[in-house]
Amino acid sequence: MPYSILFSFGCLHTESSGPYLSLLQTAKALQDTENQVTVIGTVEKKDQSLGHWCSEVIPFKRYGPLSWHFAPGIFKWLNSSGKHWQVASFQGVWLYPHQPIARFCSENNIPYMITTHGCFNPTALEISKWKKYLAQKTFLKSVLANVTCYQVSTDIEYKTLRKLGIQKPICVIGNGIEMPSLQSIQGFPSCIPYPLSKRKTCLYLGRLHPIKGIENLLQAWSKLSVRDDWQLVIAGSGDPSYVRELQNSSEIKKCQNVHFLGFVTTEEKRAWLHAAEFLVLPSYSEAFAMVPMESFSFGTPALLTKGCSFPEATLAGAALEVDTSVDGLKNGLEKFMAMPELKLKEMSSEALDFVREQYDWKVICAQLEDVYGWMLGSKKIPDCMRLD
């Protein structure tokens, strides 16, 4: 049966964010199976464009620290909206909007889940540790106490929550991925600058943040004897001061053929994913990295660190897994750049098969709907749910 679902999120327009992409596609897939979806989140300006969302989206202007997404007026709006959702799903953990929505849920007997997006991973917990401790002891205290269940993407993340002492039920459900059509691939605009289109590409795509390990990637690249027909393309945005640090580091290390593109549009992102020889994700910590999934959907294999927590991709032949260290990345880069064309094509085929067979949205939506039914007491415990 279809469900009425309320999603609580942070920034509604950060397209380079993995959780953003995950929720965007989850909401669309659930709507395609006739569920009613509402998404609440924050924006920097009231007139912020939200054209990427196909579901009902309710934006609230953000005030104060970016990381908490403080948005007064949410609870008042919820009570005046006249709507009654059956279940709620909180995307991420350390966000202010969860508090008024959890209060609304408690008052209206609406069960809610928290999709962690890696927020409890040890490396992630160390970032702004005092802020998270403060949030846990104040506005998030009742949110965490009354959650019906958690959703994680991998068995590794499930074990992490249990090690932290979290006793609530946990469902393990990965993210689906939209497969690009052959027509859309052939119709890509020529948005890659001419000089860059002539070299083979190692592509980093995503948010520029210390947890992503980009400094290690640059150091590893600087140790290579880079032929002029190879380049490292770094596409994505981040804190301006941190981006400048990375650019300065690249110059100091005398990295050859490294290009910082900054923020890229959806069309540019897809063009690069299609054009690159391989993707690299040097992260220290990921819950369920969406960028490699996108990459695989274009038939582009990936170099992933162990921090990406994606051994399944390596077992499927879609990726190479290396240590998060500089030496680990250097060895992985050397293997890919020396790889015969026939082997690259083989990995490309494995990547496509991997996402088609294991991350179809119909399977993901069916699992989510089973969990929603269990939360409402109308279905038995789903196979994806862990109570131990």
C-alpha atoms as one frame of an Amber mdcrd trajectory, in Angstrom:
protein
   0.000   0.000   0.000   1.208   3.560  -0.668   2.356   5.651   2.294   2.418
   9.334   3.163   6.014  10.154   4.157   7.613  13.272   5.620  11.365  13.667
   5.085  13.425  16.031   7.247  16.680  17.233   5.700  19.311  19.965   5.840
  20.273  21.985   2.769  17.848  21.485  -0.115  20.177  22.770  -2.837  23.641
  21.315  -2.142  23.863  19.202  -5.286  27.410  18.007  -4.598  26.327  16.321
  -1.347  25.918  12.535  -1.248  22.968  12.664   1.206  21.305  15.277  -1.042
  21.564  13.014  -4.068  20.437  10.008  -2.037  17.305  11.739  -0.749  16.532
  13.326  -4.123  16.488   9.939  -5.828  14.773   8.160  -2.911  11.932  10.704
  -2.913  11.476  10.383  -6.681  11.545   6.578  -6.585   8.978   6.451  -3.762
   6.714   8.831  -5.657   7.016   6.665  -8.747   5.542   3.804  -6.685   2.556
   6.044  -5.770   3.692   7.112  -2.296   3.048  10.702  -1.211   6.319  12.442
  -0.310   6.963  15.759   1.441  10.486  17.071   2.047  11.308  19.756   4.639
  14.703  21.442   4.649  16.584  24.720   4.645  17.702  27.265   2.057  20.006
  30.280   2.183  17.495  32.579   0.477  13.730  32.450   0.290  13.807  32.536
  -3.523  16.386  29.717  -3.810  15.737  27.581  -6.891  14.607  24.039  -6.025
  13.931  22.851  -9.551  15.659  19.494  -9.063  12.952  18.293  -6.669   9.918
  16.565  -8.148   8.228  15.959  -4.774   6.503  18.496  -2.527   9.289  20.553
  -0.962   8.834  22.985   1.934  11.898  25.269   2.314  12.715  27.259   5.455
  15.309  30.012   5.621  18.384  28.954   7.551  19.776  31.065  10.408  22.952
  30.740  12.437  25.620  28.014  11.935  25.390  26.200   8.614  25.974  22.805
  10.215  22.834  22.871  12.405  20.328  24.342   9.908  18.430  26.311  12.539
  15.034  27.146  11.033  12.472  28.650  13.425   8.863  28.335  12.455   8.912
  24.689  11.394   6.770  23.446  14.300   4.222  26.232  13.805   4.015  25.411
  10.094   3.556  21.699  10.798   0.628  22.365  13.096  -0.998  24.822  10.707
  -0.467  22.777   7.537  -3.453  20.532   8.170  -1.491  17.509   6.972  -0.985
  14.197   8.714   1.809  11.982   7.521   1.936   8.283   8.384   5.716   8.054
   8.908   8.664  10.453   9.042  12.258   9.932   7.968  15.097  12.103   9.284
  18.050  12.311   6.889  21.292  12.753   8.832  21.591  13.229  12.571  22.935
  16.587  13.765  20.245  18.853  12.323  17.907  21.260  14.132  14.819  20.620
  11.916  14.601  17.099  13.365  13.689  18.467  16.807  10.423  20.276  15.954
   9.413  17.475  13.585  10.080  14.831  16.246   7.955  16.847  18.666   5.167
  17.018  16.063   5.469  13.253  15.492   5.252  12.522  19.223   2.137  14.664
  19.598   0.462  13.035  16.595   1.593   9.409  17.159   3.718   9.322  13.980
   6.678   6.888  14.052   9.969   8.153  12.639  13.291   6.692  11.554  16.760
   8.256  11.304  18.863   7.578   8.212  22.372   8.097   9.544  24.351   8.776
   6.321  27.547   7.842   8.157  27.110  10.436  10.910  28.083   7.886  13.597
  31.233   6.680  11.851  34.269   7.238  14.142  36.025   9.675  11.794  32.846
  11.679  11.246  32.169  11.883  15.002  35.557  13.541  15.545  34.648  16.469
  13.284  33.154  19.334  15.355  32.968  16.883  18.248  31.901  19.472  20.828
  29.001  20.673  18.646  27.690  17.135  18.294  28.023  16.514  22.027  26.103
  19.728  22.709  23.379  18.807  20.217  23.045  15.307  21.693  22.597  16.750
  25.188  20.134  19.487  24.182  17.793  19.712  21.178  18.500  16.173  19.908
  18.104  14.388  23.247  14.405  13.638  22.851  14.807  12.974  19.102  17.279
  10.139  19.693  15.331   8.789  22.675  12.053   8.381  20.770  13.214   7.222
  17.329  11.480   4.036  16.165  14.455   2.707  14.200  17.620   3.678  12.352
  18.425   3.122   8.695  22.032   2.429   7.650  23.459   1.542   4.251  25.921
  -1.240   5.067  26.638  -4.013   7.560  29.785  -2.122   8.578  27.703   0.875
   9.607  25.228  -1.361  11.442  28.071  -2.819  13.515  29.364   0.697  14.230
  26.025   1.728  15.754  25.907  -1.351  17.930  29.474  -0.701  19.148  28.346
   2.780  20.193  25.663   1.201  22.383  22.661   2.074  20.195  20.005  -0.537
  20.979  17.154   0.611  18.730  16.137  -1.553  15.747  18.295  -0.934  12.669
  17.410  -1.648   9.035  20.184  -2.133   6.478  19.084  -0.706   3.125  21.451
   0.629   0.480  20.790   3.461  -1.936  19.429   2.887  -5.401  20.822   4.599
  -8.463  19.239   6.017 -11.607  20.787   4.496 -14.708  21.441   7.059 -17.454
  19.790   6.257 -20.756  21.924   5.540 -23.811  20.246   8.496 -25.525  21.219
  10.887 -22.720  24.839   9.671 -22.804  25.076  10.205 -26.570  23.468  13.611
 -26.254  25.891  15.133 -23.744  26.780  18.735 -24.590  30.422  19.439 -25.282
  30.903  21.096 -21.880  34.391  19.744 -21.211  37.020  22.374 -22.130  38.935
  21.370 -25.262  42.430  21.128 -23.685  41.114  18.864 -20.897  39.211  16.617
 -23.279  42.463  15.504 -24.899  43.934  13.799 -21.816  43.044  10.621 -19.949
  41.303  11.523 -16.712  41.459  10.459 -13.097  38.368  12.164 -11.659  37.565
  13.263  -8.132  33.949  14.412  -7.889  32.222  15.684  -4.765  32.451  17.951
  -1.777  35.862  19.415  -0.945  36.239  18.673   2.761  39.073  17.297   4.960
  37.190  14.016   5.539  37.424  13.299   1.799  41.211  12.789   1.902  41.973
  15.087  -1.038  45.239  16.258   0.552  46.456  12.635   0.529  45.347  12.314
  -3.084  47.399  15.367  -4.085  50.424  14.079  -2.217  50.102  10.682  -3.878
  49.730  12.332  -7.305  52.862  14.407  -6.703  54.858  11.196  -6.186  53.868
   9.786  -9.578  55.795  10.183 -12.804  52.736  11.594 -14.552  52.802  11.333
 -18.331  51.452  14.361 -20.156  48.501  12.356 -21.473  47.076  11.930 -17.932
  45.385  14.491 -15.671  43.738  14.688 -12.248  40.455  16.591 -12.396  38.990
  17.743  -9.055  35.355  18.765  -9.473  33.384  20.132  -6.550  33.109  23.005
  -4.130  33.789  23.555  -0.442  34.780  26.168   2.110  36.728  28.789   0.096
  39.636  28.867   2.547  39.986  25.080   2.419  39.803  25.066  -1.385  42.629
  27.625  -1.471  44.656  25.378   0.859  44.251  22.482  -1.551  45.187  24.605
  -4.551  48.263  25.972  -2.750  49.221  22.456  -1.698  49.010  21.300  -5.307
  51.333  24.107  -6.393  53.798  23.575  -3.539  53.983  19.855  -4.298  54.424
  20.690  -8.004  51.593  18.380  -8.999  51.455  17.921 -12.761  48.219  18.297
 -14.762  45.901  18.930 -11.797  42.770  20.961 -12.519  40.300  22.351  -9.949
  36.954  22.901 -11.668  34.920  24.148  -8.712  31.183  23.487  -8.652  29.924
  21.609 -11.714  26.377  21.478 -13.052  24.490  18.226 -13.417  25.260  18.100
 -17.141  28.961  18.796 -16.560  29.105  16.164 -13.827  27.594  13.529 -16.091
  29.883  14.493 -18.955  32.949  14.038 -16.741  31.692  10.731 -15.330  31.211
   9.472 -18.868  34.580  10.774 -20.104  36.848   9.757 -17.208  38.965   6.608
 -17.329  38.348   6.084 -13.609  36.990   7.811 -10.525  38.986   8.208  -7.316
  37.461   8.643  -3.856  40.222   8.962  -1.210  37.858   9.389   1.767  38.710
   8.626   5.382  35.050   7.822   6.080  31.888   7.236   4.037  28.552   5.669
   4.912  27.383   4.748   1.440  29.239   6.775  -1.155  26.855   7.822  -3.932
  29.475   9.192  -6.338  30.986   5.750  -7.058  27.456   4.478  -7.702  26.935
   7.262 -10.232  30.305   6.475 -11.738  29.457   2.787 -12.102  26.160   3.688
 -13.769  28.211   5.303 -16.559  30.488   2.284 -16.792  33.384   4.099 -15.124
  35.330   2.013 -12.557  36.665   3.502  -9.328  39.665   3.627  -7.029  38.255
   3.566  -3.483  39.921   3.687  -0.087  38.914   1.321   2.699  37.316   4.348
   4.377  34.658   4.301   1.647  33.287   1.072   3.207  32.382  -0.387  -0.167
  34.126  -3.797  -0.424  31.183  -5.132  -2.442  32.255  -2.995  -5.410  35.747
  -4.489  -5.319  34.391  -8.038  -5.087  32.197  -7.329  -8.114  35.216  -6.186
 -10.130  33.939  -2.603 -10.424  36.615  -1.018  -8.218  40.070  -1.320  -6.700
  40.295  -0.854  -2.919  43.404   0.628  -1.268  44.476   1.915   2.109  43.653
   5.549   2.980  47.377   6.365   3.197  49.383   8.297   0.609  51.257   5.136
  -0.372  48.009   3.215  -0.723  46.588   5.839  -3.065  49.847   6.063  -5.032
  49.842   2.314  -5.636  46.201   2.381  -6.705  46.745   5.277  -9.088  49.726
   3.517 -10.651  47.701   0.340 -11.191  44.869   2.172 -12.928  47.132   4.356
 -15.059  49.114   1.313 -16.223  46.028  -0.825 -16.798  45.574  -2.244 -20.319
  42.596  -0.904 -22.218  41.038  -4.366 -22.342  41.114  -4.608 -18.521  39.546
  -1.152 -18.185  36.725  -2.212 -20.499  36.235  -5.355 -18.430  35.943  -3.293
 -15.230  33.542  -0.940 -17.020  31.266  -3.865 -17.864  31.475  -5.196 -14.290
  30.571  -1.753 -12.939  27.423  -1.567 -15.065  26.338  -5.085 -14.098  26.986
  -4.335 -10.418  24.565  -1.415 -10.172  21.944  -2.948 -12.449  21.758  -6.189
 -10.491  22.062  -4.951  -6.899  20.781  -1.370  -6.706  17.563  -1.307  -8.674
  15.135   1.249  -7.228  12.231  -1.191  -7.284  14.060  -3.408  -4.778  15.084
  -0.451  -2.579  11.554   1.007  -2.500  10.026  -2.361  -1.649  12.402  -2.647
   1.328  11.587   0.863   2.535   7.859   0.241   2.224   8.209  -2.967   4.256
   9.944  -0.982   6.995   7.261   1.731   6.934   4.584  -0.957   7.273   6.443
  -2.509  10.221   6.761   0.921  11.876   2.984   1.317  11.593   2.326  -2.196
  12.907   0.739  -3.462   9.686   3.624  -5.679   8.499   5.895  -8.294  10.027
   9.551  -7.598  10.753  11.299  -7.155   7.360  14.346  -9.236   6.445  16.466
  -6.066   6.332  15.700  -5.225   9.985  18.199  -6.110  12.717  16.944  -6.356
  16.295  20.049  -7.978  17.816
